[in-house]
Amino acid sequence: MTLIGKSIATTAVVGTIGGVGAYAGGLFNINSDSDKAQKVDPPKEVVFISSRLTDEGYELLDTEKAGSAGWDVVLSAYRKAQTKTFSGSPEVSTEESGLRNKCRVALKKDDDKNYLLARQWCVKETTVNKILEKTHKLLNATQVVEGEAEKWNKKFEDLKQATDEFKELREKMKATSANVETLKAECKELTTPEVKTTEEKFNTVLTQVKEWCAVTK
């Protein structure tokens, strides 16, 4: 074979190898992209409101049986509610069957809006203190208890830096004359008398007491 022929043959072989390499590389890239496309995050676990409330210690009302225990008390309070209703406005003529239906639907959802409504109107009436005592310990706002001074001091300082969710309480703690006793007085007012689930301020008070007047057990 002449020198020129060898050169042509070599070039052809190199070109072929290069082509195979490029093709193979292309295949690997395609597979890699395909693998990436197939990787998906696992589905988020759905926790229905009914389960969430039960886990938190609430006793669900029976949404199937008419006249079952607890509905009369809750329905009476629901008819008096001004804004904390499923429609967002007064529902003075709501019947038990209507409220039961709304609760039946809400308890099968998983969003926060329905959770807050169900926490008031789809459970047997209870109080802030009774719900919290399952997972938290209320700090003593009327007597000096050994070991609680440090906890009160920390809550007082943290509250002064709290978000706008607690704006009203926060501003009271930032007043020049405010001290730990100011916070204790607020906690005493929030927990005496005990606020019931059927009161419009329940969700707000529960959050405040849990955050600033109690500690996790």
Short mmCIF file of C-alpha atoms in Angstrom, two decimals, residues 4-183:
data_model
loop_
_atom_site.label_atom_id
_atom_site.label_comp_id
_atom_site.label_asym_id
_atom_site.label_seq_id
_atom_site.Cartn_x
_atom_site.Cartn_y
_atom_site.Cartn_z
CA ILE A 4 -1.01 8.03 0.47
CA GLY A 5 -3.20 4.95 0.69
CA LYS A 6 -2.09 4.26 4.24
CA SER A 7 -2.86 7.85 5.18
CA ILE A 8 -6.36 7.62 3.74
CA ALA A 9 -6.99 4.29 5.46
CA THR A 10 -5.76 5.62 8.80
CA THR A 11 -7.95 8.70 8.48
CA ALA A 12 -10.95 6.52 7.70
CA VAL A 13 -10.34 4.31 10.72
CA VAL A 14 -9.88 7.28 13.03
CA GLY A 15 -13.01 8.87 11.63
CA THR A 16 -14.93 5.68 12.17
CA ILE A 17 -13.70 5.33 15.74
CA GLY A 18 -14.47 8.97 16.39
CA GLY A 19 -17.92 8.51 14.95
CA VAL A 20 -18.55 5.45 17.07
CA GLY A 21 -17.26 7.30 20.11
CA ALA A 22 -19.45 10.29 19.41
CA TYR A 23 -22.42 8.03 18.80
CA ALA A 24 -21.75 6.07 21.95
CA GLY A 25 -21.29 9.28 23.88
CA GLY A 26 -24.56 10.51 22.49
CA LEU A 27 -26.27 7.36 23.64
CA PHE A 28 -24.86 7.73 27.13
CA ASN A 29 -25.96 11.34 27.27
CA ILE A 30 -29.45 10.43 26.14
CA ASN A 31 -29.67 7.71 28.76
CA SER A 32 -28.36 10.08 31.40
CA ASP A 33 -30.94 12.73 30.51
CA SER A 34 -33.61 10.06 30.44
CA ASP A 35 -32.60 8.88 33.91
CA LYS A 36 -32.78 12.44 35.19
CA ALA A 37 -36.20 12.90 33.66
CA GLN A 38 -37.43 9.73 35.34
CA LYS A 39 -36.27 10.80 38.80
CA VAL A 40 -39.24 12.31 40.58
CA ASP A 41 -39.74 13.26 44.20
CA PRO A 42 -41.85 10.81 46.21
CA PRO A 43 -45.45 11.96 46.68
CA LYS A 44 -46.06 14.07 49.77
CA GLU A 45 -47.89 12.20 52.48
CA VAL A 46 -51.38 13.59 52.93
CA VAL A 47 -52.55 13.96 56.52
CA PHE A 48 -56.29 14.50 56.62
CA ILE A 49 -57.69 17.01 59.09
CA SER A 50 -59.61 14.28 60.89
CA SER A 51 -56.38 12.43 61.71
CA ARG A 52 -54.56 15.63 62.60
CA LEU A 53 -57.20 16.67 65.12
CA THR A 54 -57.41 13.22 66.67
CA ASP A 55 -53.64 13.12 67.10
CA GLU A 56 -53.77 16.50 68.83
CA GLY A 57 -56.29 15.23 71.37
CA TYR A 58 -59.57 16.58 69.99
CA GLU A 59 -62.66 14.35 70.02
CA LEU A 60 -64.39 14.44 66.65
CA LEU A 61 -68.14 14.91 66.46
CA ASP A 62 -70.10 12.20 64.63
CA THR A 63 -70.83 13.64 61.18
CA GLU A 64 -73.04 10.72 60.15
CA LYS A 65 -75.51 10.33 63.00
CA ALA A 66 -78.12 13.05 63.58
CA GLY A 67 -78.49 14.24 67.15
CA SER A 68 -75.29 12.60 68.34
CA ALA A 69 -73.61 13.91 71.48
CA GLY A 70 -72.04 17.34 71.35
CA TRP A 71 -73.72 18.84 68.30
CA ASP A 72 -76.28 20.90 70.23
CA VAL A 73 -73.59 22.87 72.10
CA VAL A 74 -71.44 23.43 69.03
CA LEU A 75 -74.38 24.35 66.76
CA SER A 76 -75.67 26.91 69.26
CA ALA A 77 -72.27 28.62 69.33
CA TYR A 78 -71.86 28.37 65.54
CA ARG A 79 -75.09 30.29 64.96
CA LYS A 80 -73.71 33.15 67.07
CA ALA A 81 -70.35 33.30 65.28
CA GLN A 82 -69.82 36.43 63.20
CA THR A 83 -66.83 35.62 60.98
CA LYS A 84 -65.32 32.29 62.06
CA THR A 85 -67.75 30.21 60.02
CA PHE A 86 -67.35 28.10 56.90
CA SER A 87 -68.83 30.92 54.81
CA GLY A 88 -66.99 33.70 56.61
CA SER A 89 -70.22 35.42 57.64
CA PRO A 90 -73.02 34.77 60.20
CA GLU A 91 -75.04 31.60 59.65
CA VAL A 92 -77.81 32.07 62.19
CA SER A 93 -80.22 29.66 60.50
CA THR A 94 -77.82 26.77 59.97
CA GLU A 95 -79.30 23.40 60.91
CA GLU A 96 -77.38 20.54 62.48
CA SER A 97 -77.50 18.57 59.24
CA GLY A 98 -75.95 21.49 57.38
CA LEU A 99 -73.08 21.85 59.83
CA ARG A 100 -72.54 18.09 59.89
CA ASN A 101 -72.23 18.09 56.10
CA LYS A 102 -69.70 20.93 56.17
CA CYS A 103 -67.67 19.11 58.79
CA ARG A 104 -67.86 15.85 56.85
CA VAL A 105 -66.27 17.59 53.86
CA ALA A 106 -63.75 19.61 55.88
CA LEU A 107 -62.44 16.63 57.84
CA LYS A 108 -61.44 14.93 54.58
CA LYS A 109 -59.31 17.87 53.49
CA ASP A 110 -55.74 18.76 54.47
CA ASP A 111 -55.50 22.56 54.19
CA ASP A 112 -54.97 24.99 57.07
CA LYS A 113 -58.12 27.04 56.49
CA ASN A 114 -60.42 24.05 56.91
CA TYR A 115 -58.26 22.75 59.75
CA LEU A 116 -58.83 25.90 61.81
CA LEU A 117 -62.58 25.79 61.16
CA ALA A 118 -62.85 22.08 61.93
CA ARG A 119 -60.87 22.60 65.13
CA GLN A 120 -63.70 24.80 66.35
CA TRP A 121 -66.86 23.37 64.83
CA CYS A 122 -66.26 19.68 64.14
CA VAL A 123 -65.02 18.57 67.56
CA LYS A 124 -66.67 18.24 70.94
CA GLU A 125 -66.38 21.44 72.93
CA THR A 126 -63.27 21.65 75.09
CA THR A 127 -60.90 24.37 76.32
CA VAL A 128 -57.47 25.76 75.50
CA ASN A 129 -56.06 24.49 78.80
CA LYS A 130 -57.38 20.95 78.36
CA ILE A 131 -56.01 20.67 74.83
CA LEU A 132 -52.59 22.02 75.78
CA GLU A 133 -52.20 19.87 78.87
CA LYS A 134 -51.82 16.82 76.63
CA THR A 135 -48.53 18.07 75.19
CA HIS A 136 -47.59 21.20 77.18
CA LYS A 137 -47.27 22.44 80.73
CA LEU A 138 -48.71 25.85 81.56
CA LEU A 139 -46.25 28.05 83.41
CA ASN A 140 -47.61 29.31 86.73
CA ALA A 141 -48.65 32.93 86.22
CA THR A 142 -49.76 33.55 89.82
CA GLN A 143 -47.12 31.91 92.00
CA VAL A 144 -43.33 31.62 91.99
CA VAL A 145 -42.41 28.07 91.01
CA GLU A 146 -38.89 26.73 91.29
CA GLY A 147 -37.26 26.33 87.89
CA GLU A 148 -39.73 28.53 86.00
CA ALA A 149 -38.04 31.93 86.38
CA GLU A 150 -35.56 31.27 83.57
CA LYS A 151 -38.34 30.04 81.27
CA TRP A 152 -40.43 33.16 81.93
CA ASN A 153 -37.42 35.43 81.29
CA LYS A 154 -36.65 33.75 77.97
CA LYS A 155 -40.24 33.98 76.78
CA PHE A 156 -40.37 37.65 77.77
CA GLU A 157 -37.21 38.44 75.77
CA ASP A 158 -38.29 36.31 72.79
CA LEU A 159 -41.71 37.95 72.69
CA LYS A 160 -40.15 41.39 72.31
CA GLN A 161 -38.63 40.13 69.03
CA ALA A 162 -41.71 38.21 67.85
CA THR A 163 -43.29 38.48 64.41
CA ASP A 164 -46.38 40.56 63.64
CA GLU A 165 -48.52 37.50 64.35
CA PHE A 166 -48.08 38.47 68.00
CA LYS A 167 -47.90 42.23 67.43
CA GLU A 168 -50.34 43.23 70.18
CA LEU A 169 -48.57 41.19 72.85
CA ARG A 170 -45.15 42.15 71.52
CA GLU A 171 -45.79 45.88 71.82
CA LYS A 172 -46.95 45.47 75.41
CA MET A 173 -43.69 43.71 76.28
CA LYS A 174 -41.64 46.46 74.62
CA ALA A 175 -43.16 49.19 76.78
CA THR A 176 -40.68 50.93 79.09
CA SER A 177 -42.38 49.69 82.25
CA ALA A 178 -42.85 46.12 81.00
CA ASN A 179 -41.19 43.15 82.69
CA VAL A 180 -41.77 39.45 83.22
CA GLU A 181 -44.71 40.23 85.48
CA THR A 182 -46.36 41.96 82.53
CA LEU A 183 -46.21 38.73 80.55
#
